[in-house]
CSV table of N, CA, C and O in Angstrom, one decimal:
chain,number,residue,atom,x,y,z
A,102,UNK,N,0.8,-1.2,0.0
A,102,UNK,CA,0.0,0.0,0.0
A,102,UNK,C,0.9,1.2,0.0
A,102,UNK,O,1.8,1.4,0.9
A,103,UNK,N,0.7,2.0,-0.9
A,103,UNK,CA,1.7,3.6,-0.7
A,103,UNK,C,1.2,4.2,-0.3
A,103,UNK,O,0.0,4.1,-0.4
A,104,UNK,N,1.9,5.1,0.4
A,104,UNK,CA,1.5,6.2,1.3
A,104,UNK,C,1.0,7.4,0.9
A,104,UNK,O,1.7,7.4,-0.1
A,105,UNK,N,0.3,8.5,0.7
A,105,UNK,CA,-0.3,9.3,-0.3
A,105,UNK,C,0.2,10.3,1.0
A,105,UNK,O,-0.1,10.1,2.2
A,106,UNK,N,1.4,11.9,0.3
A,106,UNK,CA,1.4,13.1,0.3
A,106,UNK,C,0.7,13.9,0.0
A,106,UNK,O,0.1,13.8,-1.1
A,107,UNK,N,0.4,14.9,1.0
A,107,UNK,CA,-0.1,16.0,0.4
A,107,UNK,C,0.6,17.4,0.4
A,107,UNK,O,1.0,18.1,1.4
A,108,UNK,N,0.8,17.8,-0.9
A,108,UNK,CA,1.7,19.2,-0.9
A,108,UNK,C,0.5,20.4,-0.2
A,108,UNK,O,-0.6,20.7,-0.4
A,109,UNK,N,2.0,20.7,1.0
A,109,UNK,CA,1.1,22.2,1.5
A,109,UNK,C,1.6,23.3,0.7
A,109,UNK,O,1.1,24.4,1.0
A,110,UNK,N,2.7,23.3,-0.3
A,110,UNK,CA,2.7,24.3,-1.1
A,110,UNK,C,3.0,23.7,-2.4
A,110,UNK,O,2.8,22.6,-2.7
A,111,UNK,N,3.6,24.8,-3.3
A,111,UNK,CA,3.6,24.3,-5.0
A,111,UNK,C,5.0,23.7,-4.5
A,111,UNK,O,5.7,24.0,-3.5
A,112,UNK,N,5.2,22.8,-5.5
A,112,UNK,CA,6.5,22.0,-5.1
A,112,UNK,C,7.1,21.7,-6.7
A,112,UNK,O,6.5,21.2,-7.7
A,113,UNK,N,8.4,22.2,-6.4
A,113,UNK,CA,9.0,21.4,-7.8
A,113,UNK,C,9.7,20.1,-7.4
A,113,UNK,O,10.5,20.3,-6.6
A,114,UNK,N,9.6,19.2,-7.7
A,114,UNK,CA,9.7,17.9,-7.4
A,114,UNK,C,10.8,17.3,-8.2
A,114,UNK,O,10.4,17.3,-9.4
A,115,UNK,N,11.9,16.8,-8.2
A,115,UNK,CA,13.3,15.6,-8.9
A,115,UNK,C,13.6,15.0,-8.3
A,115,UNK,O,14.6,14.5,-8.7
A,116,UNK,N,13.1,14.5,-7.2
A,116,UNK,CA,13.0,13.4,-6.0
A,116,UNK,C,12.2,13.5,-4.9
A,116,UNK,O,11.9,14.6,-4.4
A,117,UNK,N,11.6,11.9,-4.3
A,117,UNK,CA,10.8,11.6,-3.6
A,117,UNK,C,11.3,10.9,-2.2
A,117,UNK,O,10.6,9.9,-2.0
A,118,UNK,N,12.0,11.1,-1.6
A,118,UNK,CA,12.9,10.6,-1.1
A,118,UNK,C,14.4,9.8,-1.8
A,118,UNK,O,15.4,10.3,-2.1
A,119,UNK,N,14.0,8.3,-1.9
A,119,UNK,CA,15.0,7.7,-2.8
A,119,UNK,C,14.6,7.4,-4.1
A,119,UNK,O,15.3,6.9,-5.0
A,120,UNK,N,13.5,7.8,-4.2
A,120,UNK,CA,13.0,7.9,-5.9
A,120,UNK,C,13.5,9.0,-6.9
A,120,UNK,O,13.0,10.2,-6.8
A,121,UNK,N,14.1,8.9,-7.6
A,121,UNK,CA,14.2,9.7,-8.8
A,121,UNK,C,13.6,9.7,-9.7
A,121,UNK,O,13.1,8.7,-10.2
A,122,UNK,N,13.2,11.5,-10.4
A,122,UNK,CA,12.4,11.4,-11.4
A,122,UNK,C,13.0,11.9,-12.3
A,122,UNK,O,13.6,12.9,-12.2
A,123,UNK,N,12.7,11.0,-13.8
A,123,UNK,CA,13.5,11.2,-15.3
A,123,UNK,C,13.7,12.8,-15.6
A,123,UNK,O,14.5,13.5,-16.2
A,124,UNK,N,12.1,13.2,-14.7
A,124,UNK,CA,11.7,14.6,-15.4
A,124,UNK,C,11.4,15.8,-14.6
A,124,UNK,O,10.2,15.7,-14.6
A,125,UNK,N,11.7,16.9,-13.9
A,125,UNK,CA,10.8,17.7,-12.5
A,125,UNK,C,9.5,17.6,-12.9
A,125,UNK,O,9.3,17.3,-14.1
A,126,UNK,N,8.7,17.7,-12.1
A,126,UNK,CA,7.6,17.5,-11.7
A,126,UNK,C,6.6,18.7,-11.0
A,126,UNK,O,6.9,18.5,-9.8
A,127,UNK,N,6.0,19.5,-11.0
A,127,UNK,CA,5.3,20.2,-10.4
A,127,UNK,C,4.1,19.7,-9.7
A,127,UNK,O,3.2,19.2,-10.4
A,128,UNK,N,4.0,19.7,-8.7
A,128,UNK,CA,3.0,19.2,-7.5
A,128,UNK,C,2.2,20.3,-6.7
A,128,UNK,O,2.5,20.6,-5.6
A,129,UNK,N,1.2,20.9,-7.5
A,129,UNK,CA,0.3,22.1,-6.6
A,129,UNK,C,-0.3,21.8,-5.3
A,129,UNK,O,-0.6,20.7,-4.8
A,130,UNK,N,-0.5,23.1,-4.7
A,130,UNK,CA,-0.8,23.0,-2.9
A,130,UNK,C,-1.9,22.2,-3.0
A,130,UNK,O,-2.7,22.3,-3.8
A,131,UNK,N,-1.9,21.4,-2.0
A,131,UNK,CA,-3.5,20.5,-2.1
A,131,UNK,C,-3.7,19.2,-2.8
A,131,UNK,O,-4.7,18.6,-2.7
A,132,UNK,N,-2.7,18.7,-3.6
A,132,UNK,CA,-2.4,17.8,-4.9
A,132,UNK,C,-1.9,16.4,-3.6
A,132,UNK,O,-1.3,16.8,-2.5
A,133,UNK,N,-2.2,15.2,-3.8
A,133,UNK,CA,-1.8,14.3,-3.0
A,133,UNK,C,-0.5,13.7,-4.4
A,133,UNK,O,-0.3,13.9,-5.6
A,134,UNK,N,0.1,12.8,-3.1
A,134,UNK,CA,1.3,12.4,-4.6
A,134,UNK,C,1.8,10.6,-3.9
A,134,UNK,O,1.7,10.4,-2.7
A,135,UNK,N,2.3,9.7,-4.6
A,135,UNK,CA,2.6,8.7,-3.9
A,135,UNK,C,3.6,8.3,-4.9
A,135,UNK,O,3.5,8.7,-6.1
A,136,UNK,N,4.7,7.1,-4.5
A,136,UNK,CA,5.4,6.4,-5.5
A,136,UNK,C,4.4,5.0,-5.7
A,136,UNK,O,3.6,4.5,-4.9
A,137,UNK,N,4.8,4.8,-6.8
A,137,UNK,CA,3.7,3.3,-7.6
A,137,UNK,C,4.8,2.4,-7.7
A,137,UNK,O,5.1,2.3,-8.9
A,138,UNK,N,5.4,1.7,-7.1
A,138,UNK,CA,6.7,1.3,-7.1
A,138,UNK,C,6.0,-0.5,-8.1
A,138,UNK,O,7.0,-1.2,-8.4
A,139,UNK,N,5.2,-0.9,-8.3
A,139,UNK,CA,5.4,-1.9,-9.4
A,139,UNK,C,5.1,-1.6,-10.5
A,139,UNK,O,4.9,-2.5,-11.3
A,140,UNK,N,5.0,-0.1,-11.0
A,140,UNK,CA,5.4,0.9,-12.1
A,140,UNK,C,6.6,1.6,-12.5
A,140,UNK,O,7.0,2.1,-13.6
A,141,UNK,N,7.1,1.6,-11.1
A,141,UNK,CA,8.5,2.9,-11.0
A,141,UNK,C,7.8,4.6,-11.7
A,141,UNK,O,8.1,5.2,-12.7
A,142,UNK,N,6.7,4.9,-10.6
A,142,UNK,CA,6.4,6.4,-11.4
A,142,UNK,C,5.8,7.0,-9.8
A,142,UNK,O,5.4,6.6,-8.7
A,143,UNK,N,5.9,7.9,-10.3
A,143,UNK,CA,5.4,9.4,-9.2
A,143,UNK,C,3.8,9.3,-10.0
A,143,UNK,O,3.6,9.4,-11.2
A,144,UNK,N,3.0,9.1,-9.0
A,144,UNK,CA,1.3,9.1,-9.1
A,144,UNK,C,1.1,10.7,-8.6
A,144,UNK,O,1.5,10.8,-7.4
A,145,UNK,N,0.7,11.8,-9.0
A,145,UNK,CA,0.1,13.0,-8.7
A,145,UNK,C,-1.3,13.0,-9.1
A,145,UNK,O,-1.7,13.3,-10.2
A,146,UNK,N,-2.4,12.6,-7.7
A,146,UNK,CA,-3.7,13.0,-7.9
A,146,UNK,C,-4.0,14.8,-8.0
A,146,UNK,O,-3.8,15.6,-7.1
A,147,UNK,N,-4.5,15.1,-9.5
A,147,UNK,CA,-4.9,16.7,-9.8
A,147,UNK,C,-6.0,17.0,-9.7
A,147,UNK,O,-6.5,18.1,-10.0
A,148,UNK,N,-6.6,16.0,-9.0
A,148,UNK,CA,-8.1,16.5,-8.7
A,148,UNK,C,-9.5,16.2,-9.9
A,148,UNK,O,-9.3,16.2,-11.1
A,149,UNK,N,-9.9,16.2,-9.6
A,149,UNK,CA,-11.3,15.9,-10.3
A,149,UNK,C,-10.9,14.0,-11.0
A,149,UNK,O,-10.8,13.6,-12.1
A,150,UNK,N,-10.7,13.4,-10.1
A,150,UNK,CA,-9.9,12.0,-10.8
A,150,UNK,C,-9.3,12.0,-11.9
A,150,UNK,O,-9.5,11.0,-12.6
A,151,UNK,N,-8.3,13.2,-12.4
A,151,UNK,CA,-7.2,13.2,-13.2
A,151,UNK,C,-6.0,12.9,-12.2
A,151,UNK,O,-5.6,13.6,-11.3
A,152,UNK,N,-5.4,11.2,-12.6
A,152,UNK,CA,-4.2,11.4,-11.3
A,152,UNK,C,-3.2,11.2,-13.1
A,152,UNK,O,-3.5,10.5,-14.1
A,153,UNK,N,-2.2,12.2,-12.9
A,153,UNK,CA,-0.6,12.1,-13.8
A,153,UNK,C,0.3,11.4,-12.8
A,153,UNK,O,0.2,11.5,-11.6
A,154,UNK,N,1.3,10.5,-13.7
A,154,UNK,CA,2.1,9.6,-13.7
A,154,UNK,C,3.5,10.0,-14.3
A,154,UNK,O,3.7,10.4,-15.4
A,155,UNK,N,4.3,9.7,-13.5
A,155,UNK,CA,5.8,10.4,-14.2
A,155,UNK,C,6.8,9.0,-14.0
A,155,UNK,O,6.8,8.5,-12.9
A,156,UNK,N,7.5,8.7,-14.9
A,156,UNK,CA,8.6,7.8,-14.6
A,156,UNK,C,10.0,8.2,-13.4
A,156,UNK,O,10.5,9.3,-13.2
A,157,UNK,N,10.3,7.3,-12.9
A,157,UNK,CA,12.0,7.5,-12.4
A,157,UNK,C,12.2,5.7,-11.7
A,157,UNK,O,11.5,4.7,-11.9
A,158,UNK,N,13.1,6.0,-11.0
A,158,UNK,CA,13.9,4.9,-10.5
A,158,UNK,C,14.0,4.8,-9.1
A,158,UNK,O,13.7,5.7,-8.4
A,159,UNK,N,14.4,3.8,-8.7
A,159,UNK,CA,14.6,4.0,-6.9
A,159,UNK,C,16.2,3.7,-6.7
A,159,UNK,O,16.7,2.6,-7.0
A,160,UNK,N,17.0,4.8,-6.1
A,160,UNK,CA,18.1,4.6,-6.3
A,160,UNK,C,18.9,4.1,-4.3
A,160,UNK,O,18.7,4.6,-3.2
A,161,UNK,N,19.3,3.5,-4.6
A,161,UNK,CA,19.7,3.1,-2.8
A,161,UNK,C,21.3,2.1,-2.8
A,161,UNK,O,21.7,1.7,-1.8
């Protein structure tokens, strides 16, 4: 089960802890976000059940 973030501000995002992302990522205030780790991608719920999906890696 992943843990779902919620950004309390606008966030530019190139890492999730040990997640890397291929690409920055912008995550607005209020936006929940989680890693999908048997995808390898950054899940950003945008509201109205539009969630965007970004590739990266888990680096450790």
């Amino acid at each position: 089960m992943e843990t779902r973030t919620t950004a309390e501000r606008l966030l530019l995002a190139t890492r999730v802890g040990w997640f890397r992302l291929n690409q920055p990522v912008f995550i607005d205030r209020g936006q929940a976000y989680w890693i999908d780790h048997s995808s390898d991608e950054l899940c950003v719920d945008r509201g109205s059940g539009r969630v965007s999906r970004h590739p990266g890696w888990t680096c450790r």
